[in-house]
PDB file of C-alpha atoms and ligand atoms in Angstrom:
ATOM      1  CA  UNK A  21      38.793  -5.537 -16.601  1.00 79.00           C
ATOM      2  CA  UNK A  22      37.875  -2.996 -19.198  1.00 88.00           C
ATOM      3  CA  UNK A  23      35.997  -0.096 -17.672  1.00 94.00           C
ATOM      4  CA  UNK A  24      35.440   3.373 -19.078  1.00 97.00           C
ATOM      5  CA  UNK A  25      35.839   5.491 -15.946  1.00 96.00           C
ATOM      6  CA  UNK A  26      35.382   8.669 -17.867  1.00 98.00           C
ATOM      7  CA  UNK A  27      31.964   7.470 -19.006  1.00 98.00           C
ATOM      8  CA  UNK A  28      31.098   6.536 -15.400  1.00 98.00           C
ATOM      9  CA  UNK A  29      32.038  10.040 -14.255  1.00 98.00           C
ATOM     10  CA  UNK A  30      30.288  11.844 -17.079  1.00 98.00           C
ATOM     11  CA  UNK A  31      27.219   9.611 -16.885  1.00 98.00           C
ATOM     12  CA  UNK A  32      26.996  10.223 -13.136  1.00 98.00           C
ATOM     13  CA  UNK A  33      27.329  13.980 -13.665  1.00 97.00           C
ATOM     14  CA  UNK A  34      24.652  14.156 -16.390  1.00 98.00           C
ATOM     15  CA  UNK A  35      22.222  11.382 -15.436  1.00 98.00           C
ATOM     16  CA  UNK A  36      19.752  13.642 -13.595  1.00 97.00           C
ATOM     17  CA  UNK A  37      19.965  16.617 -15.965  1.00 98.00           C
ATOM     18  CA  UNK A  38      16.280  16.093 -16.735  1.00 98.00           C
ATOM     19  CA  UNK A  39      15.476  17.202 -13.164  1.00 97.00           C
ATOM     20  CA  UNK A  40      16.195  20.736 -14.379  1.00 97.00           C
ATOM     21  CA  UNK A  41      12.763  20.391 -16.033  1.00 97.00           C
ATOM     22  CA  UNK A  42      10.923  17.802 -13.967  1.00 97.00           C
ATOM     23  CA  UNK A  43      11.398  15.582 -10.929  1.00 96.00           C
ATOM     24  CA  UNK A  44       8.813  13.149 -12.248  1.00 95.00           C
ATOM     25  CA  UNK A  45       9.633   9.738 -13.608  1.00 95.00           C
ATOM     26  CA  UNK A  46       9.975  11.262 -17.118  1.00 96.00           C
ATOM     27  CA  UNK A  47      13.133  13.069 -16.036  1.00 97.00           C
ATOM     28  CA  UNK A  48      15.191  10.346 -17.682  1.00 97.00           C
ATOM     29  CA  UNK A  49      13.512  10.852 -21.024  1.00 97.00           C
ATOM     30  CA  UNK A  50      13.622  14.649 -20.678  1.00 98.00           C
ATOM     31  CA  UNK A  51      17.300  14.527 -19.700  1.00 98.00           C
ATOM     32  CA  UNK A  52      18.165  12.422 -22.731  1.00 98.00           C
ATOM     33  CA  UNK A  53      16.316  14.886 -24.978  1.00 98.00           C
ATOM     34  CA  UNK A  54      18.297  17.750 -23.464  1.00 98.00           C
ATOM     35  CA  UNK A  55      21.437  15.686 -23.889  1.00 98.00           C
ATOM     36  CA  UNK A  56      20.762  15.244 -27.611  1.00 98.00           C
ATOM     37  CA  UNK A  57      20.463  19.029 -27.952  1.00 98.00           C
ATOM     38  CA  UNK A  58      23.775  19.430 -26.101  1.00 97.00           C
ATOM     39  CA  UNK A  59      25.410  16.907 -28.444  1.00 98.00           C
ATOM     40  CA  UNK A  60      26.274  14.444 -25.718  1.00 98.00           C
ATOM     41  CA  UNK A  61      27.525  11.045 -26.912  1.00 98.00           C
ATOM     42  CA  UNK A  62      25.178   8.052 -27.052  1.00 98.00           C
ATOM     43  CA  UNK A  63      26.648   6.148 -24.056  1.00 98.00           C
ATOM     44  CA  UNK A  64      25.924   9.174 -21.799  1.00 98.00           C
ATOM     45  CA  UNK A  65      22.435   9.617 -23.326  1.00 98.00           C
ATOM     46  CA  UNK A  66      21.768   5.949 -22.584  1.00 98.00           C
ATOM     47  CA  UNK A  67      22.674   6.426 -18.896  1.00 98.00           C
ATOM     48  CA  UNK A  68      20.418   9.493 -18.725  1.00 98.00           C
ATOM     49  CA  UNK A  69      17.477   7.797 -20.366  1.00 97.00           C
ATOM     50  CA  UNK A  70      17.726   4.373 -18.746  1.00 97.00           C
ATOM     51  CA  UNK A  71      18.672   5.154 -15.131  1.00 96.00           C
ATOM     52  CA  UNK A  72      15.015   5.349 -14.009  1.00 95.00           C
ATOM     53  CA  UNK A  73      14.328   2.502 -11.596  1.00 95.00           C
ATOM     54  CA  UNK A  74      17.553   0.811 -12.594  1.00 95.00           C
ATOM     55  CA  UNK A  75      16.612  -0.008 -16.178  1.00 96.00           C
ATOM     56  CA  UNK A  76      12.939  -0.753 -16.966  1.00 96.00           C
ATOM     57  CA  UNK A  77      11.650  -3.481 -19.240  1.00 96.00           C
ATOM     58  CA  UNK A  78       9.296  -2.416 -22.046  1.00 97.00           C
ATOM     59  CA  UNK A  79       6.436  -3.897 -20.019  1.00 97.00           C
ATOM     60  CA  UNK A  80       7.286  -1.776 -16.969  1.00 96.00           C
ATOM     61  CA  UNK A  81       7.696   1.312 -19.166  1.00 96.00           C
ATOM     62  CA  UNK A  82       4.184   0.743 -20.480  1.00 96.00           C
ATOM     63  CA  UNK A  83       2.806   0.515 -16.935  1.00 95.00           C
ATOM     64  CA  UNK A  84       4.538   3.782 -16.013  1.00 94.00           C
ATOM     65  CA  UNK A  85       3.388   5.630 -19.119  1.00 94.00           C
ATOM     66  CA  UNK A  86       6.900   6.085 -20.494  1.00 95.00           C
ATOM     67  CA  UNK A  87       7.788   5.624 -24.169  1.00 95.00           C
ATOM     68  CA  UNK A  88       7.617   1.876 -24.686  1.00 97.00           C
ATOM     69  CA  UNK A  89      11.084   0.436 -25.155  1.00 95.00           C
ATOM     70  CA  UNK A  90      13.564  -1.789 -23.431  1.00 97.00           C
ATOM     71  CA  UNK A  91      15.573   0.302 -20.951  1.00 97.00           C
ATOM     72  CA  UNK A  92      17.552  -2.675 -19.634  1.00 97.00           C
ATOM     73  CA  UNK A  93      21.072  -1.704 -18.612  1.00 97.00           C
ATOM     74  CA  UNK A  94      23.611  -3.205 -20.995  1.00 95.00           C
ATOM     75  CA  UNK A  95      26.938  -1.984 -19.725  1.00 96.00           C
ATOM     76  CA  UNK A  96      28.831  -2.148 -16.439  1.00 97.00           C
ATOM     77  CA  UNK A  97      29.307   1.622 -16.589  1.00 98.00           C
ATOM     78  CA  UNK A  98      25.504   2.076 -16.577  1.00 98.00           C
ATOM     79  CA  UNK A  99      25.145  -0.278 -13.610  1.00 98.00           C
ATOM     80  CA  UNK A 100      27.925   1.430 -11.648  1.00 97.00           C
ATOM     81  CA  UNK A 101      26.201   4.837 -12.049  1.00 98.00           C
ATOM     82  CA  UNK A 102      22.902   3.413 -10.826  1.00 97.00           C
ATOM     83  CA  UNK A 103      24.502   1.695  -7.814  1.00 96.00           C
ATOM     84  CA  UNK A 104      26.418   4.864  -6.965  1.00 96.00           C
ATOM     85  CA  UNK A 105      23.221   6.893  -7.213  1.00 96.00           C
ATOM     86  CA  UNK A 106      21.542   4.698  -4.602  1.00 96.00           C
ATOM     87  CA  UNK A 107      24.621   4.837  -2.354  1.00 96.00           C
ATOM     88  CA  UNK A 108      24.652   8.635  -2.527  1.00 96.00           C
ATOM     89  CA  UNK A 109      20.955   8.646  -1.562  1.00 94.00           C
ATOM     90  CA  UNK A 110      21.759   6.568   1.521  1.00 95.00           C
ATOM     91  CA  UNK A 111      24.873   8.552   2.468  1.00 96.00           C
ATOM     92  CA  UNK A 112      23.098  11.899   2.104  1.00 95.00           C
ATOM     93  CA  UNK A 113      19.794  10.813   3.671  1.00 91.00           C
ATOM     94  CA  UNK A 114      18.542  13.682   5.794  1.00 90.00           C
ATOM     95  CA  UNK A 115      17.740  11.217   8.588  1.00 90.00           C
ATOM     96  CA  UNK A 116      21.457  10.271   8.717  1.00 93.00           C
ATOM     97  CA  UNK A 117      20.722   6.570   8.452  1.00 93.00           C
ATOM     98  CA  UNK A 118      24.432   5.785   8.121  1.00 95.00           C
ATOM     99  CA  UNK A 119      27.507   7.401   9.602  1.00 96.00           C
ATOM    100  CA  UNK A 120      29.972   6.566   6.828  1.00 95.00           C
ATOM    101  CA  UNK A 121      30.272   5.590   3.170  1.00 95.00           C
ATOM    102  CA  UNK A 122      31.560   2.168   4.299  1.00 95.00           C
ATOM    103  CA  UNK A 123      28.430   1.633   6.392  1.00 97.00           C
ATOM    104  CA  UNK A 124      26.253   2.573   3.406  1.00 96.00           C
ATOM    105  CA  UNK A 125      27.969  -0.091   1.277  1.00 95.00           C
ATOM    106  CA  UNK A 126      27.856  -2.722   4.044  1.00 95.00           C
ATOM    107  CA  UNK A 127      24.149  -2.131   4.822  1.00 96.00           C
ATOM    108  CA  UNK A 128      23.058  -1.398   1.244  1.00 96.00           C
ATOM    109  CA  UNK A 129      20.828  -4.472   0.848  1.00 95.00           C
ATOM    110  CA  UNK A 130      19.142  -4.114   4.227  1.00 95.00           C
ATOM    111  CA  UNK A 131      18.524  -0.399   3.769  1.00 95.00           C
ATOM    112  CA  UNK A 132      17.055  -0.809   0.275  1.00 93.00           C
ATOM    113  CA  UNK A 133      14.889  -3.734   1.315  1.00 93.00           C
ATOM    114  CA  UNK A 134      13.469  -1.773   4.269  1.00 92.00           C
ATOM    115  CA  UNK A 135      12.998   1.661   2.629  1.00 88.00           C
ATOM    116  CA  UNK A 136      10.384   1.715  -0.069  1.00 85.00           C
ATOM    117  CA  UNK A 137      11.592   5.123  -1.296  1.00 85.00           C
ATOM    118  CA  UNK A 138      14.902   3.498  -2.202  1.00 86.00           C
ATOM    119  CA  UNK A 139      13.803  -0.006  -3.186  1.00 84.00           C
ATOM    120  CA  UNK A 140      10.648   1.323  -4.973  1.00 85.00           C
ATOM    121  CA  UNK A 141       9.142  -2.091  -5.781  1.00 91.00           C
ATOM    122  CA  UNK A 142      10.148  -5.751  -5.962  1.00 93.00           C
ATOM    123  CA  UNK A 143      11.494  -5.669  -9.516  1.00 95.00           C
ATOM    124  CA  UNK A 144      13.409  -2.444  -9.038  1.00 95.00           C
ATOM    125  CA  UNK A 145      14.809  -3.687  -5.726  1.00 95.00           C
ATOM    126  CA  UNK A 146      15.943  -6.912  -7.375  1.00 96.00           C
ATOM    127  CA  UNK A 147      17.840  -4.931 -10.052  1.00 97.00           C
ATOM    128  CA  UNK A 148      19.478  -2.588  -7.531  1.00 96.00           C
ATOM    129  CA  UNK A 149      20.611  -5.491  -5.359  1.00 96.00           C
ATOM    130  CA  UNK A 150      21.942  -7.354  -8.399  1.00 97.00           C
ATOM    131  CA  UNK A 151      24.014  -4.352  -9.535  1.00 97.00           C
ATOM    132  CA  UNK A 152      25.291  -3.771  -6.018  1.00 96.00           C
ATOM    133  CA  UNK A 153      26.394  -7.416  -5.683  1.00 96.00           C
ATOM    134  CA  UNK A 154      28.062  -7.278  -9.084  1.00 96.00           C
ATOM    135  CA  UNK A 155      29.989  -4.108  -8.266  1.00 95.00           C
ATOM    136  CA  UNK A 156      30.972  -5.309  -4.790  1.00 94.00           C
ATOM    137  CA  UNK A 157      32.252  -8.590  -6.234  1.00 94.00           C
ATOM    138  CA  UNK A 158      34.334  -6.688  -8.777  1.00 93.00           C
ATOM    139  CA  UNK A 159      35.763  -4.437  -6.069  1.00 90.00           C
ATOM    140  CA  UNK A 160      36.683  -7.494  -3.962  1.00 89.00           C
ATOM    141  CA  UNK A 161      38.231  -9.177  -6.976  1.00 89.00           C
ATOM    142  CA  UNK A 162      40.231  -6.075  -7.794  1.00 81.00           C
ATOM    143  CA  UNK A 163      41.517  -5.752  -4.239  1.00 78.00           C
ATOM    144  CA  UNK A 164      42.500  -9.437  -4.197  1.00 77.00           C
ATOM    145  CA  UNK A 165      44.413  -8.924  -7.451  1.00 73.00           C
ATOM    146  CA  UNK A 166      46.391  -6.128  -5.847  1.00 66.00           C
ATOM    147  CA  UNK A 167      47.485  -8.112  -2.819  1.00 63.00           C
ATOM    148  CA  UNK A 168      51.198  -8.826  -3.039  1.00 62.00           C
ATOM    149  CA  UNK A 169      51.966 -12.469  -3.549  1.00 57.00           C
ATOM    150  CA  UNK A 170      53.585 -14.177  -0.573  1.00 61.00           C
ATOM    151  CA  UNK A 171      57.267 -14.895  -0.710  1.00 58.00           C
ATOM    152  CA  UNK A 172      57.717 -18.605   0.063  1.00 55.00           C
TER     153      UNK A 172
HETATM  154 FE1  FE2 B 208      17.227  10.268 -11.522  1.00 72.63          FE
END
C-alpha cells in the first residue's frame, strides 16, 4: 500500500513540539503554530495539531475549550503516529508495565482499557483501539504478503 514513511517519521518527530511551551491539552495547537513559523508542510502541521486524544470531533474540541474544528484523523500516516505515541508511552512507562516492545503491542488493548492515563475516556479509547487494530491488521497483511509461496 501507499504509505509516506518520511511523513510518519517527521510527524512523529515534530508532533509534540508544542510541549516546548506547554504540556496542557493546547500543546497540539501551540505546536502547529510554531510549525507554521518554522515553515513545516501542511501534512506535518496536521499531525501536530490533531494528535491530541487521537483526533477530536468539533463537539469534543468545544468541551475541551480548544478552537472549534474537526480534528478527525484523515490519513493512515496520522493514525500510525498516534498509535506509535501510545506504544512508546507503554514501553517507556516508569512502572515498567511491559518487558518488551512485542509485549506492548500484544497487550495494547488491555493496557489502554485499564489505564485511564492512556485511554483517557471512552471516545478517545475507542479511537486508539481502532487505530491500533488497523495498523496491526496492515502489519499482518504485509507479513503475509512477504511469505514465500509454497513450491508444489
Ligand atoms: Fe502530545
